Each structure stands twice: as C-alpha cells, then as structure tokens.
PDB file of N, CA and C in Angstrom:
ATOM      1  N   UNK C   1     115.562 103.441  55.732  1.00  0.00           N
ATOM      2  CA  UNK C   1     116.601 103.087  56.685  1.00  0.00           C
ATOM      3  C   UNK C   1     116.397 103.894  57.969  1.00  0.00           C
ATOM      4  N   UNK C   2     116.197 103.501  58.991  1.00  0.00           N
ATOM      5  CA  UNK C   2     116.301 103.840  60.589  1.00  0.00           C
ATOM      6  C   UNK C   2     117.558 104.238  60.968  1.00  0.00           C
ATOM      7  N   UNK C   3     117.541 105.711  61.114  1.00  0.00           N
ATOM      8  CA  UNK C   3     119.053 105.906  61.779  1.00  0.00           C
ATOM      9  C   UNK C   3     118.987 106.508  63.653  1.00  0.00           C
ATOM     10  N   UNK C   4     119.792 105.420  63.720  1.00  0.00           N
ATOM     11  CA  UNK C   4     119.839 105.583  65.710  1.00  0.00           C
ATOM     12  C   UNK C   4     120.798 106.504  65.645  1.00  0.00           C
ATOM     13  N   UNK C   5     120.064 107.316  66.775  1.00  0.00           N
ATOM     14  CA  UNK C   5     121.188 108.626  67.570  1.00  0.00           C
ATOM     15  C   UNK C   5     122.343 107.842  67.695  1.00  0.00           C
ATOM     16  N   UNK C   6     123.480 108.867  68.446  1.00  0.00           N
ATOM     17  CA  UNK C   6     124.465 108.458  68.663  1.00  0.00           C
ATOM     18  C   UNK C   6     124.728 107.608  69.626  1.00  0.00           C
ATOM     19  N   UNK C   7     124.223 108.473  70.604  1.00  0.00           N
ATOM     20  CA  UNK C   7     124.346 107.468  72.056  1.00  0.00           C
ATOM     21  C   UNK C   7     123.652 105.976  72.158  1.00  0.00           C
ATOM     22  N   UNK C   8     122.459 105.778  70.889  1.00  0.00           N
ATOM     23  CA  UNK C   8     121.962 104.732  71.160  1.00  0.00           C
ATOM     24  C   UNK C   8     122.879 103.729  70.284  1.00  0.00           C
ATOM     25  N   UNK C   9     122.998 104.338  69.384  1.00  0.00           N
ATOM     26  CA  UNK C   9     124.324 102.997  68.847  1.00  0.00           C
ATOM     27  C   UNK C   9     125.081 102.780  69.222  1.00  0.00           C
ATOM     28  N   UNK C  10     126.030 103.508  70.090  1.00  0.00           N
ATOM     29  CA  UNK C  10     126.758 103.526  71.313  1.00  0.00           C
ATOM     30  C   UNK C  10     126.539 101.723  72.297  1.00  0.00           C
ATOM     31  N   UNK C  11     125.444 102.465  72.733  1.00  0.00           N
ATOM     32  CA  UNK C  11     124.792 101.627  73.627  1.00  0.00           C
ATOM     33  C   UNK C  11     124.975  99.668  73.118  1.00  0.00           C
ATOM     34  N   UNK C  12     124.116 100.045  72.336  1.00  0.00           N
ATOM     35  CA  UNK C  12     123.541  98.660  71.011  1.00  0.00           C
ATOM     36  C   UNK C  12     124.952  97.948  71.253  1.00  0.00           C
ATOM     37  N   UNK C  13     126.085  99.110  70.076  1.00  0.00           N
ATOM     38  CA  UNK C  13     127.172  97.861  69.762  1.00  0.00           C
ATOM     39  C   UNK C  13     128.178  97.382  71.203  1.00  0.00           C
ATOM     40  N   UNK C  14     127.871  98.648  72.576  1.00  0.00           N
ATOM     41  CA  UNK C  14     128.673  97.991  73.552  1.00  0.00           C
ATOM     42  C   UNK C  14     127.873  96.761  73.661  1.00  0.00           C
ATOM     43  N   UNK C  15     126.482  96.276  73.816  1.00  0.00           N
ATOM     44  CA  UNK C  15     125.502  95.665  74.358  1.00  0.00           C
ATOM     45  C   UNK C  15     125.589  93.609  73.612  1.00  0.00           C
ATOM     46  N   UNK C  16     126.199  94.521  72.122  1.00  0.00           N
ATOM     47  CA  UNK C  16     126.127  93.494  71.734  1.00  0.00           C
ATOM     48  C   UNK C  16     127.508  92.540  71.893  1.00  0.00           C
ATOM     49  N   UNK C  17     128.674  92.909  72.072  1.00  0.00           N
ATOM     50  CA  UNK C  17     129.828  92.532  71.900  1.00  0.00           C
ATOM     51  C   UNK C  17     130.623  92.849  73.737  1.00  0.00           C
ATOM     52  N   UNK C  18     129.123  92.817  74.533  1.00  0.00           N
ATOM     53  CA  UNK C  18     129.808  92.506  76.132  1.00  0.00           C
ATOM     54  C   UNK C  18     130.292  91.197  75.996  1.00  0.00           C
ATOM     55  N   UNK C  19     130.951  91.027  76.988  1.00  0.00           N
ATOM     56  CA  UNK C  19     130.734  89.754  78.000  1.00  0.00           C
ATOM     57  C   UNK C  19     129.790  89.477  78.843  1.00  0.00           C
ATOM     58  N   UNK C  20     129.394  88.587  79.400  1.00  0.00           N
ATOM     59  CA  UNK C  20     128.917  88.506  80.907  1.00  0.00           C
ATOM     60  C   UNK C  20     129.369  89.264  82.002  1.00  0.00           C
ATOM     61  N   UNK C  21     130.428  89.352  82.387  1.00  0.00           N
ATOM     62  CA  UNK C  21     130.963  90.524  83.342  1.00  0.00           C
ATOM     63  C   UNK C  21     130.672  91.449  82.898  1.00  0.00           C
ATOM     64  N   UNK C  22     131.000  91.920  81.813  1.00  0.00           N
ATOM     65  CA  UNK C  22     130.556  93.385  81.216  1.00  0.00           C
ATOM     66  C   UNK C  22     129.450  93.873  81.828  1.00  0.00           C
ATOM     67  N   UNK C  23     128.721  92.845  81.290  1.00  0.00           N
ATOM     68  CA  UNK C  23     126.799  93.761  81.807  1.00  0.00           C
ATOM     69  C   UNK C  23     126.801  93.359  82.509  1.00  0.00           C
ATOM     70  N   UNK C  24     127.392  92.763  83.992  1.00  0.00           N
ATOM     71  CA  UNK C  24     127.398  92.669  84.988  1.00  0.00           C
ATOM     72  C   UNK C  24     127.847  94.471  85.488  1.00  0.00           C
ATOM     73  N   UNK C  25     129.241  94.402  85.012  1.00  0.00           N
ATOM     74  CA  UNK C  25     129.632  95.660  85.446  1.00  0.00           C
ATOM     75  C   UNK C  25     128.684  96.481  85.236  1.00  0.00           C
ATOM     76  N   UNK C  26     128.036  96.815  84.019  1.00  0.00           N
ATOM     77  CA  UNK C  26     127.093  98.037  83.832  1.00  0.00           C
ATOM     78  C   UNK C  26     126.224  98.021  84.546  1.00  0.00           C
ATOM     79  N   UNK C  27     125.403  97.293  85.154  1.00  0.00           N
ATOM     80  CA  UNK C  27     124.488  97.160  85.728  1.00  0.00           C
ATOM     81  C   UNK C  27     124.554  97.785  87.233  1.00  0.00           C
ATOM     82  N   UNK C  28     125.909  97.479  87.868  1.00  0.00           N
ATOM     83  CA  UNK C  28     126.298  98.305  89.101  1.00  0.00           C
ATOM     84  C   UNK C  28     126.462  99.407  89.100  1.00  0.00           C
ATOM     85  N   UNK C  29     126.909  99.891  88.103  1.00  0.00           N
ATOM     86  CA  UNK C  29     127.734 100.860  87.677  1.00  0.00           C
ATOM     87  C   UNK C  29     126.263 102.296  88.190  1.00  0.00           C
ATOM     88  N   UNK C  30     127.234 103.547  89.040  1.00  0.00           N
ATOM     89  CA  UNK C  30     126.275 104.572  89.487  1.00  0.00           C
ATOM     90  C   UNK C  30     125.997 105.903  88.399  1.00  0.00           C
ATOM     91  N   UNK C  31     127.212 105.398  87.172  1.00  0.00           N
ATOM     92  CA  UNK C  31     127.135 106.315  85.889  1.00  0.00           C
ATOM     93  C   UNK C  31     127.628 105.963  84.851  1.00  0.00           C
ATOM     94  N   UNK C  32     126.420 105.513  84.263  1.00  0.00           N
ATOM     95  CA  UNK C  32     126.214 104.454  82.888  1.00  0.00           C
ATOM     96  C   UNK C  32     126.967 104.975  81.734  1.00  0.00           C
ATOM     97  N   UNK C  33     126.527 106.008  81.705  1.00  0.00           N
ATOM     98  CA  UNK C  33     127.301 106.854  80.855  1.00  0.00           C
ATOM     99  C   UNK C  33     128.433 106.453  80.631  1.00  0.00           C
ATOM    100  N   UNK C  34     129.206 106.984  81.307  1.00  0.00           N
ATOM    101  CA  UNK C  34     130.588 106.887  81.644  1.00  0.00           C
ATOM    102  C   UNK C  34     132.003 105.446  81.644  1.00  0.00           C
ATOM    103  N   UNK C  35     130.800 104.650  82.324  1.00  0.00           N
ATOM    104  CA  UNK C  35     131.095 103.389  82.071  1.00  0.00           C
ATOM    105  C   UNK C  35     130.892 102.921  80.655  1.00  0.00           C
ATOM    106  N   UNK C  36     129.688 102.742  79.784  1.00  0.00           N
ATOM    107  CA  UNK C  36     129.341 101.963  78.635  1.00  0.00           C
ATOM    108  C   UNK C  36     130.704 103.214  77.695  1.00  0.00           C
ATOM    109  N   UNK C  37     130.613 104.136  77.967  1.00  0.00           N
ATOM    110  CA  UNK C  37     132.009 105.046  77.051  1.00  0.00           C
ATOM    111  C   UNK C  37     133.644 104.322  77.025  1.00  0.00           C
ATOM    112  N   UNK C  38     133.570 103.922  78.323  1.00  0.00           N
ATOM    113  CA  UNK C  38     135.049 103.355  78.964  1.00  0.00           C
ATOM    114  C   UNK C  38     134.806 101.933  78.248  1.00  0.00           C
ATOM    115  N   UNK C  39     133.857 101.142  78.275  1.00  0.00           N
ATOM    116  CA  UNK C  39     134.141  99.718  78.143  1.00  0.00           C
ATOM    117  C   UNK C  39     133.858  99.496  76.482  1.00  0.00           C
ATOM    118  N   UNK C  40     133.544 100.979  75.899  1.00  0.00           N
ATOM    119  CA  UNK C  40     133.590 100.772  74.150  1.00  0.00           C
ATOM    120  C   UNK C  40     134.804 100.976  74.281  1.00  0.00           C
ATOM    121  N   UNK C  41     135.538 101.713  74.269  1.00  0.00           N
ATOM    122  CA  UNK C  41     136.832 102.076  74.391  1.00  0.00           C
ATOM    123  C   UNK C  41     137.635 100.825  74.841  1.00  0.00           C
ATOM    124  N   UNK C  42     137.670  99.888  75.420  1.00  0.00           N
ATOM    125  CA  UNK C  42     138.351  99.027  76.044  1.00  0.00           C
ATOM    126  C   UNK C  42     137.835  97.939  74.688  1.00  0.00           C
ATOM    127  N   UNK C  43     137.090  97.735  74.469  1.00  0.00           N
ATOM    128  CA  UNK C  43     136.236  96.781  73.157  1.00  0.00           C
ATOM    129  C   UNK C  43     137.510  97.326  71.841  1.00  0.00           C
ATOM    130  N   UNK C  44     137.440  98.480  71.664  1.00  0.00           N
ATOM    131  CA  UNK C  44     138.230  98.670  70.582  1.00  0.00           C
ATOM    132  C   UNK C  44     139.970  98.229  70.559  1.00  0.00           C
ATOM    133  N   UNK C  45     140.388  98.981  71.932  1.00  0.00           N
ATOM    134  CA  UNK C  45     141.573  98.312  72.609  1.00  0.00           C
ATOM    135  C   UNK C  45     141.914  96.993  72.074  1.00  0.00           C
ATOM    136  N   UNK C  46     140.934  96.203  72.785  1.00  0.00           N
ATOM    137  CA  UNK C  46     140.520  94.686  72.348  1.00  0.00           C
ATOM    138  C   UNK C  46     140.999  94.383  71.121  1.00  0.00           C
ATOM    139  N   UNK C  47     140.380  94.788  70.503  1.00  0.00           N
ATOM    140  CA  UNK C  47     139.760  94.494  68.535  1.00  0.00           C
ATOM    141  C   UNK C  47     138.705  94.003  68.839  1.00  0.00           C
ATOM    142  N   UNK C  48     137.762  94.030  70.007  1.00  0.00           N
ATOM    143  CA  UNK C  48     136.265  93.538  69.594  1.00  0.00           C
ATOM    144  C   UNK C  48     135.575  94.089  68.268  1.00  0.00           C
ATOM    145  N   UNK C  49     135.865  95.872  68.568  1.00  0.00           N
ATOM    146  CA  UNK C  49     134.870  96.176  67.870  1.00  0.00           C
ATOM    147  C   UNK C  49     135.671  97.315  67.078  1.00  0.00           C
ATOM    148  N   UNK C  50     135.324  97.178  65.803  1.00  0.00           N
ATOM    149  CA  UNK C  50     136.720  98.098  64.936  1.00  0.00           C
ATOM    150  C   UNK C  50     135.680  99.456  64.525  1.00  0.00           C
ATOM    151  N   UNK C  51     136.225 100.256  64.395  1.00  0.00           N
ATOM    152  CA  UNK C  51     135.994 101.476  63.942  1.00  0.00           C
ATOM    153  C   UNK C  51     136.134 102.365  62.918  1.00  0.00           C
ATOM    154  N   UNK C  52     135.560 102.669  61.694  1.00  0.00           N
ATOM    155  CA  UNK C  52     135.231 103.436  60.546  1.00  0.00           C
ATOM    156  C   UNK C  52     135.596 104.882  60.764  1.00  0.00           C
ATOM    157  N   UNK C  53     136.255 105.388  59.828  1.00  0.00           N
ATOM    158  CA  UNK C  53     136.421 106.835  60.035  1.00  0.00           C
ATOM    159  C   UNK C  53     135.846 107.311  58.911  1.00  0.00           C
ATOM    160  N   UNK C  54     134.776 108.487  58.695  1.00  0.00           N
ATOM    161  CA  UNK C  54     134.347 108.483  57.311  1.00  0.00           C
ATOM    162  C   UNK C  54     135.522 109.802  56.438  1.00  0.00           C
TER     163      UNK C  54
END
C-alpha cells in the first residue's frame, strides 16, 4: 500500500471533488496553500467531503 504525505492527499481529495470554478480559483490564487486549505474546509462545510477521526 502507497501512503501519500499529508499535504498530498490534501491536495488529491480537494482536486478531486472541485468544481470548475474551484480550479479556476486555485489556479489564480498567489498562495496555494492557503487557498486548497480554505476550499477543503468549505468542501466539508458542504458535505462534499466527510471526514474520519481515528
């Protein structure tokens, strides 16, 4: 089993469960970081993307 760092799964599940605007936004965006953090956060908000606590 392949285990991705943090930040890259990060990345992955914002990547996978954008919108079109989304990665529009990221793409402008002058600190990626910061942004792909804010718009997981807004995904969960959502219920896009649910979250496991172990």
């Amino acid at each position: 089993m392949i285990v991705l760092p943090d930040w890259l799964a990060l990345y992955a599940t914002v990547a996978k469960n954008a919108t079109e605007d989304e990665i529009k936004e990221v793409f402008r965006s002058d600190n990626l970081d910061v942004t792909i953090k804010k718009m997981f956060m807004k995904m969960v908000n959502d219920g896009r993307i649910s979250v496991k606590e172990e």
